[in-house]
């Protein structure tokens, strides 16, 4: 699979993303968002953790019944009850998956699981075999893989594949790894015997702000599935942001020559819908979908963008579903941006008139954080008996 250039997008917004404090979704909201994920073009929706509650089970099963054209996955610990619950939940889907996981790092095995490495290997194999008895498509994750001793990680991956896992996910559960280390893990695992046809997957957390960088490094190391969440929501600092990974693949095809089924023009609408559902506004400076991602206040930047957007924008707003570039008028703006907005408002000024209005504008901007159109129009007659310009009919 590593020889393919196709990247599978596995969205975990409804599972790992929902575990983000304050981002709980009701069943109707989850179904609505799952339909939007299908419109976005994700390949797999991890719809939830069915054993967690009756409500989560029902949500996963409803999504499995109603959302078409996408594979529906459910998460299960390496426990019989979890796996059977996940199997029942995804059973109605046209294409389904059980995603089962077990800790692999010594710190997890000793302090959380209280089991030996040998016991962990046996349980991993048993759990994958059980999942395969229900579905043909099984994903296995050695949790805390990036802090797992390399030889033991290889052992766990091998037993999972031998038991029938078709996708192996390598979670950077605590956001610990660096890009070069993460890529090296995938290269190591791909060289193991019996890995032909296995899809390797990334799952990166953002504790050190490296989730997207690590995801892209994983792809370069041979991963062909990426586990991501819209707006980067998820446990602690969150997951790799779907929109950022997709935009990187869109913009940097020169060094990332990969394809996907993502409909890039749906990135912003999907982000906006999630923010509405969970009542969790996107940070203004958030890459790709933040309100400032295509906004310019610096006079130097405004002049360049107005001359040619490529001077300061590496992708068009429309390519990710944003309506247009925003020129923000403030204390850092220049004459060119002010003139542009006045023209849009129907006012044409001479050079001398523009100099006068610009002087008034800078004085106002030093006192006022937000400058509105009515403020700009008012500047045309401020301290003057006669208006500086006549509106163009």
XYZ file of C-alpha atoms in Angstrom:
393
model
C 0.000 0.000 0.000
C 2.909 2.385 0.629
C 3.615 2.453 -3.111
C 0.180 4.032 -3.651
C -0.181 7.813 -3.651
C -3.742 7.670 -2.315
C -4.173 8.900 1.265
C -7.118 7.510 3.224
C -8.706 10.079 5.544
C -9.991 8.515 8.774
C -11.982 11.115 10.682
C -12.198 10.718 14.447
C -14.029 13.958 15.271
C -17.055 12.021 16.525
C -14.927 9.782 18.752
C -11.582 11.215 19.871
C -12.708 14.725 19.007
C -15.827 14.441 21.131
C -13.631 13.452 24.090
C -12.313 17.014 24.092
C -13.724 18.793 27.173
C -16.803 20.770 26.206
C -17.224 19.121 22.798
C -19.888 16.538 23.619
C -22.498 16.094 20.878
C -26.055 14.807 21.087
C -27.122 11.958 18.743
C -28.942 14.257 16.315
C -25.902 16.510 16.135
C -23.567 13.573 15.565
C -25.726 12.321 12.700
C -25.866 15.773 11.132
C -22.107 16.107 11.337
C -21.534 12.585 9.991
C -23.502 13.519 6.863
C -21.268 16.595 6.476
C -18.151 14.420 6.839
C -19.458 12.250 4.018
C -19.944 15.391 1.897
C -16.376 16.405 2.777
C -15.137 13.178 1.254
C -13.595 11.416 4.234
C -13.111 7.687 3.631
C -13.797 6.427 7.152
C -15.832 7.919 9.992
C -14.985 6.683 13.463
C -18.497 7.237 14.733
C -17.913 6.558 18.412
C -17.086 4.192 21.250
C -20.233 2.039 21.518
C -19.464 0.406 24.867
C -19.171 3.839 26.530
C -22.920 4.384 26.850
C -26.280 3.414 25.400
C -26.427 6.820 23.727
C -23.068 6.362 22.039
C -24.057 2.882 20.859
C -27.294 4.230 19.383
C -25.472 7.110 17.687
C -22.970 4.790 16.034
C -25.702 2.405 14.890
C -27.838 5.249 13.501
C -24.879 6.658 11.574
C -24.100 3.159 10.278
C -27.681 2.876 8.998
C -28.094 6.320 7.490
C -24.738 7.654 6.257
C -23.829 6.184 2.880
C -20.723 6.184 0.741
C -18.260 6.051 3.620
C -16.915 3.287 5.870
C -18.221 3.456 9.444
C -15.854 2.417 12.238
C -16.351 1.891 15.950
C -13.702 1.828 18.663
C -13.289 -1.109 21.046
C -10.818 -1.902 23.765
C -9.207 -5.342 23.644
C -12.163 -6.763 25.528
C -14.831 -9.189 24.414
C -17.751 -6.987 25.482
C -16.309 -3.933 23.705
C -15.718 -5.804 20.470
C -19.166 -7.389 20.448
C -20.784 -4.012 21.154
C -18.810 -2.389 18.337
C -19.790 -5.202 15.975
C -23.504 -4.737 16.711
C -23.231 -0.973 16.321
C -21.581 -0.973 12.871
C -23.453 -4.018 11.540
C -25.962 -1.979 9.440
C -23.263 -0.084 7.509
C -22.597 -0.863 3.849
C -18.895 -0.856 4.762
C -17.770 -1.147 8.339
C -14.730 -1.542 10.552
C -13.883 -2.462 14.119
C -10.954 -0.512 15.532
C -9.507 -2.258 18.564
C -6.568 -1.125 20.650
C -4.261 -2.210 23.461
C -1.423 -0.419 25.228
C 2.072 -1.390 24.133
C 4.465 0.842 26.096
C 6.000 -0.483 29.284
C 4.742 2.482 31.281
C 1.152 1.710 30.223
C 1.458 -2.041 30.638
C 2.954 -1.762 34.117
C 0.979 1.091 35.633
C -2.339 1.056 33.760
C -2.902 -2.422 32.365
C -0.869 -4.342 34.966
C 0.081 -7.064 32.531
C 3.267 -8.495 31.064
C 4.427 -8.078 27.490
C 3.595 -11.730 26.811
C 0.060 -11.252 28.094
C -0.309 -8.155 25.940
C 0.752 -10.021 22.815
C -1.738 -12.818 23.496
C -4.551 -10.361 24.156
C -3.786 -8.330 21.033
C -3.969 -11.434 18.842
C -7.119 -12.697 20.556
C -8.876 -9.346 20.196
C -8.082 -8.984 16.504
C -9.259 -12.535 15.814
C -12.496 -11.836 17.663
C -13.055 -8.638 15.684
C -12.356 -10.467 12.422
C -15.067 -12.979 13.309
C -17.566 -10.103 12.908
C -16.107 -7.935 10.129
C -13.567 -8.255 7.341
C -11.969 -4.872 8.014
C -10.128 -4.605 11.347
C -7.792 -1.885 12.550
C -5.421 -2.449 15.441
C -3.665 0.252 17.458
C -0.799 -0.359 19.895
C -1.582 2.547 22.222
C 1.371 4.761 23.163
C 3.271 3.207 20.268
C 5.778 6.050 20.033
C 7.018 5.365 23.567
C 7.164 1.610 23.018
C 10.481 -0.237 22.744
C 11.044 -0.837 19.032
C 11.502 -4.614 19.119
C 8.343 -5.120 21.176
C 6.344 -2.796 18.945
C 7.403 -4.924 15.986
C 6.262 -8.062 17.826
C 2.858 -6.609 18.616
C 2.331 -5.414 15.047
C 3.272 -8.830 13.674
C 0.854 -10.748 15.921
C -1.961 -8.318 15.083
C -1.408 -8.725 11.337
C -1.135 -12.499 11.648
C -4.443 -12.486 13.552
C -6.144 -10.615 10.695
C -5.671 -6.862 11.156
C -5.873 -5.068 7.820
C -4.844 -1.627 9.107
C -2.169 -0.935 11.703
C -2.369 2.422 13.404
C 0.660 3.878 15.196
C -0.710 6.337 17.767
C 1.433 9.105 19.140
C -0.927 8.968 22.094
C 0.753 11.661 24.175
C 2.118 13.864 21.400
C 5.688 12.943 22.276
C 7.389 12.005 19.027
C 9.237 14.230 16.551
C 8.681 14.068 12.777
C 11.935 12.279 11.940
C 11.354 9.693 14.673
C 7.785 9.078 13.549
C 8.736 8.562 9.903
C 11.443 6.117 10.998
C 8.889 4.003 12.904
C 6.829 3.485 9.754
C 9.875 2.634 7.694
C 10.889 0.055 10.299
C 7.446 -1.570 10.458
C 7.011 -1.709 6.695
C 10.172 -3.794 6.437
C 8.771 -6.531 8.672
C 7.873 -9.794 6.908
C 4.198 -10.270 6.115
C 3.305 -6.579 5.859
C 2.347 -6.738 2.180
C -1.113 -5.265 1.723
C -1.279 -3.827 5.262
C -2.251 -0.167 5.500
C -0.302 1.797 8.103
C -1.967 4.757 9.762
C -1.004 7.886 11.667
C -2.759 9.148 14.787
C -1.022 12.191 16.241
C -1.805 14.356 19.250
C -0.757 17.970 19.494
C 0.784 18.205 22.966
C 3.985 19.681 21.513
C 2.277 21.350 18.546
C 3.649 18.713 16.166
C 0.527 16.735 15.245
C 0.236 17.897 11.638
C 3.993 17.832 11.053
C 4.150 14.308 12.468
C 1.207 13.220 10.316
C 2.929 14.438 7.159
C 6.164 12.778 8.275
C 4.235 9.540 8.788
C 2.979 9.750 5.218
C 6.519 10.211 3.968
C 7.510 7.178 6.054
C 4.906 5.031 4.296
C 1.627 5.588 6.146
C -1.323 5.787 3.779
C -4.100 6.459 6.277
C -4.276 9.579 8.447
C -6.428 9.805 11.550
C -7.514 13.407 11.964
C -10.221 15.566 13.515
C -11.940 18.668 12.195
C -10.597 21.833 13.860
C -8.024 19.622 15.565
C -10.296 18.867 18.517
C -9.522 15.931 20.768
C -7.992 14.843 24.053
C -5.834 17.467 25.796
C -4.253 19.663 23.078
C -6.192 17.806 20.378
C -5.549 15.760 17.258
C -3.977 16.527 13.917
C -6.370 18.951 12.221
C -8.035 17.442 9.159
C -8.184 20.766 7.336
C -4.486 21.454 7.873
C -3.377 18.056 6.591
C -5.696 18.357 3.585
C -4.498 21.889 2.805
C -0.856 20.822 3.036
C -1.511 18.065 0.507
C -3.328 20.572 -1.701
C -0.714 23.324 -1.628
C 2.546 21.348 -1.455
C 1.997 18.763 -4.152
C 5.550 19.445 -5.268
C 6.933 17.679 -2.183
C 3.786 15.775 -1.125
C 2.631 14.131 -4.376
C -0.409 12.421 -2.862
C -4.100 12.342 -3.660
C -7.210 11.943 -1.524
C -10.979 12.004 -1.774
C -11.287 15.180 0.298
C -13.470 17.889 -1.275
C -11.347 20.856 -0.261
C -14.098 23.429 -0.821
C -15.994 21.737 2.018
C -13.223 22.336 4.562
C -14.460 25.690 5.830
C -18.182 24.744 5.858
C -17.330 21.593 7.828
C -15.249 23.563 10.317
C -18.012 26.134 10.749
C -20.648 23.449 11.306
C -18.578 21.766 14.005
C -17.953 25.081 15.760
C -21.704 25.704 15.717
C -22.584 22.245 17.043
C -20.112 22.152 19.921
C -20.318 25.913 20.587
C -16.539 26.038 20.487
C -15.329 28.971 18.318
C -12.304 28.436 16.113
C -9.305 30.545 17.135
C -8.975 33.559 14.799
C -5.379 32.623 13.934
C -6.220 28.966 13.278
C -4.612 27.765 10.057
C -6.869 27.337 7.000
C -10.237 27.947 8.705
C -9.627 30.722 11.265
C -11.222 34.081 10.458
C -7.753 35.624 10.080
C -6.404 32.919 7.765
C -7.273 35.050 4.731
C -7.404 38.458 6.431
C -4.767 41.185 6.065
C -4.254 44.343 8.147
C -0.598 45.162 7.532
C -0.266 47.839 4.885
C 2.630 46.021 3.219
C 0.622 42.805 2.980
C -2.540 44.590 1.855
C -0.693 46.343 -0.955
C 0.770 43.049 -2.145
C -2.484 41.086 -1.938
C -4.408 43.773 -3.794
C -1.773 43.706 -6.531
C -1.595 39.904 -6.675
C -3.019 37.588 -3.973
C -0.119 35.143 -4.470
C 2.200 37.648 -2.805
C 0.867 36.694 0.625
C -1.675 33.889 0.124
C -0.418 30.393 -0.712
C -3.917 29.148 -1.514
C -7.068 30.908 -2.634
C -9.858 31.369 -0.074
C -12.240 29.633 -2.471
C -10.060 26.517 -2.601
C -11.009 25.706 1.005
C -14.542 27.102 0.907
C -13.903 30.602 2.304
C -15.872 33.319 0.529
C -13.091 35.835 -0.065
C -9.975 37.562 1.184
C -10.671 40.127 3.904
C -8.876 43.448 3.978
C -9.037 44.632 7.593
C -8.619 48.357 8.071
C -6.719 49.245 11.230
C -3.701 51.076 12.569
C -1.316 48.990 10.432
C -3.159 49.564 7.156
C -1.764 51.638 4.314
C -3.137 54.140 1.811
C -3.680 51.467 -0.841
C -6.069 49.468 1.332
C -7.987 52.575 2.421
C -8.301 53.744 -1.174
C -9.510 50.278 -2.219
C -12.252 50.253 0.420
C -13.359 53.778 -0.362
C -13.657 52.838 -4.028
C -15.753 49.807 -3.053
C -17.973 52.154 -1.062
C -18.370 54.392 -4.115
C -15.930 57.201 -3.339
C -13.093 58.233 -5.665
C -10.469 60.557 -4.215
C -7.587 62.518 -5.653
C -4.085 61.875 -4.283
C -4.312 65.002 -2.094
C -7.746 64.048 -0.771
C -6.558 60.519 -0.036
C -3.570 61.894 1.915
C -5.908 64.011 4.039
C -8.342 61.166 4.730
C -5.502 58.770 5.440
C -4.110 61.132 8.073
C -7.536 61.286 9.703
C -7.812 57.510 9.425
C -4.533 56.837 11.255
C -5.575 59.177 14.068
C -8.876 57.297 14.401
C -7.172 53.876 14.258
C -4.893 54.808 17.142
C -8.003 55.378 19.280
C -10.388 52.740 17.940
C -9.696 48.990 17.569
C -12.482 48.245 15.080
C -12.980 50.491 12.062
C -16.338 50.165 10.318
C -17.514 51.373 6.919
C -19.515 54.193 8.495
C -16.355 55.385 10.250
C -14.509 55.490 6.939
C -17.277 57.407 5.178
C -17.439 59.878 8.082
C -13.744 60.649 7.559
C -14.579 62.217 4.194
C -16.174 65.234 5.863
C -14.484 65.296 9.283
C -13.146 68.779 10.147
C -14.121 70.068 6.711
C -16.900 72.371 5.636
C -17.199 70.572 2.314
C -17.071 66.795 1.669
C -13.784 65.678 0.131
C -15.412 63.555 -2.526
C -18.737 63.040 -4.178
C -20.043 59.486 -4.257
C -19.958 57.910 -7.676
C -23.521 57.217 -8.918
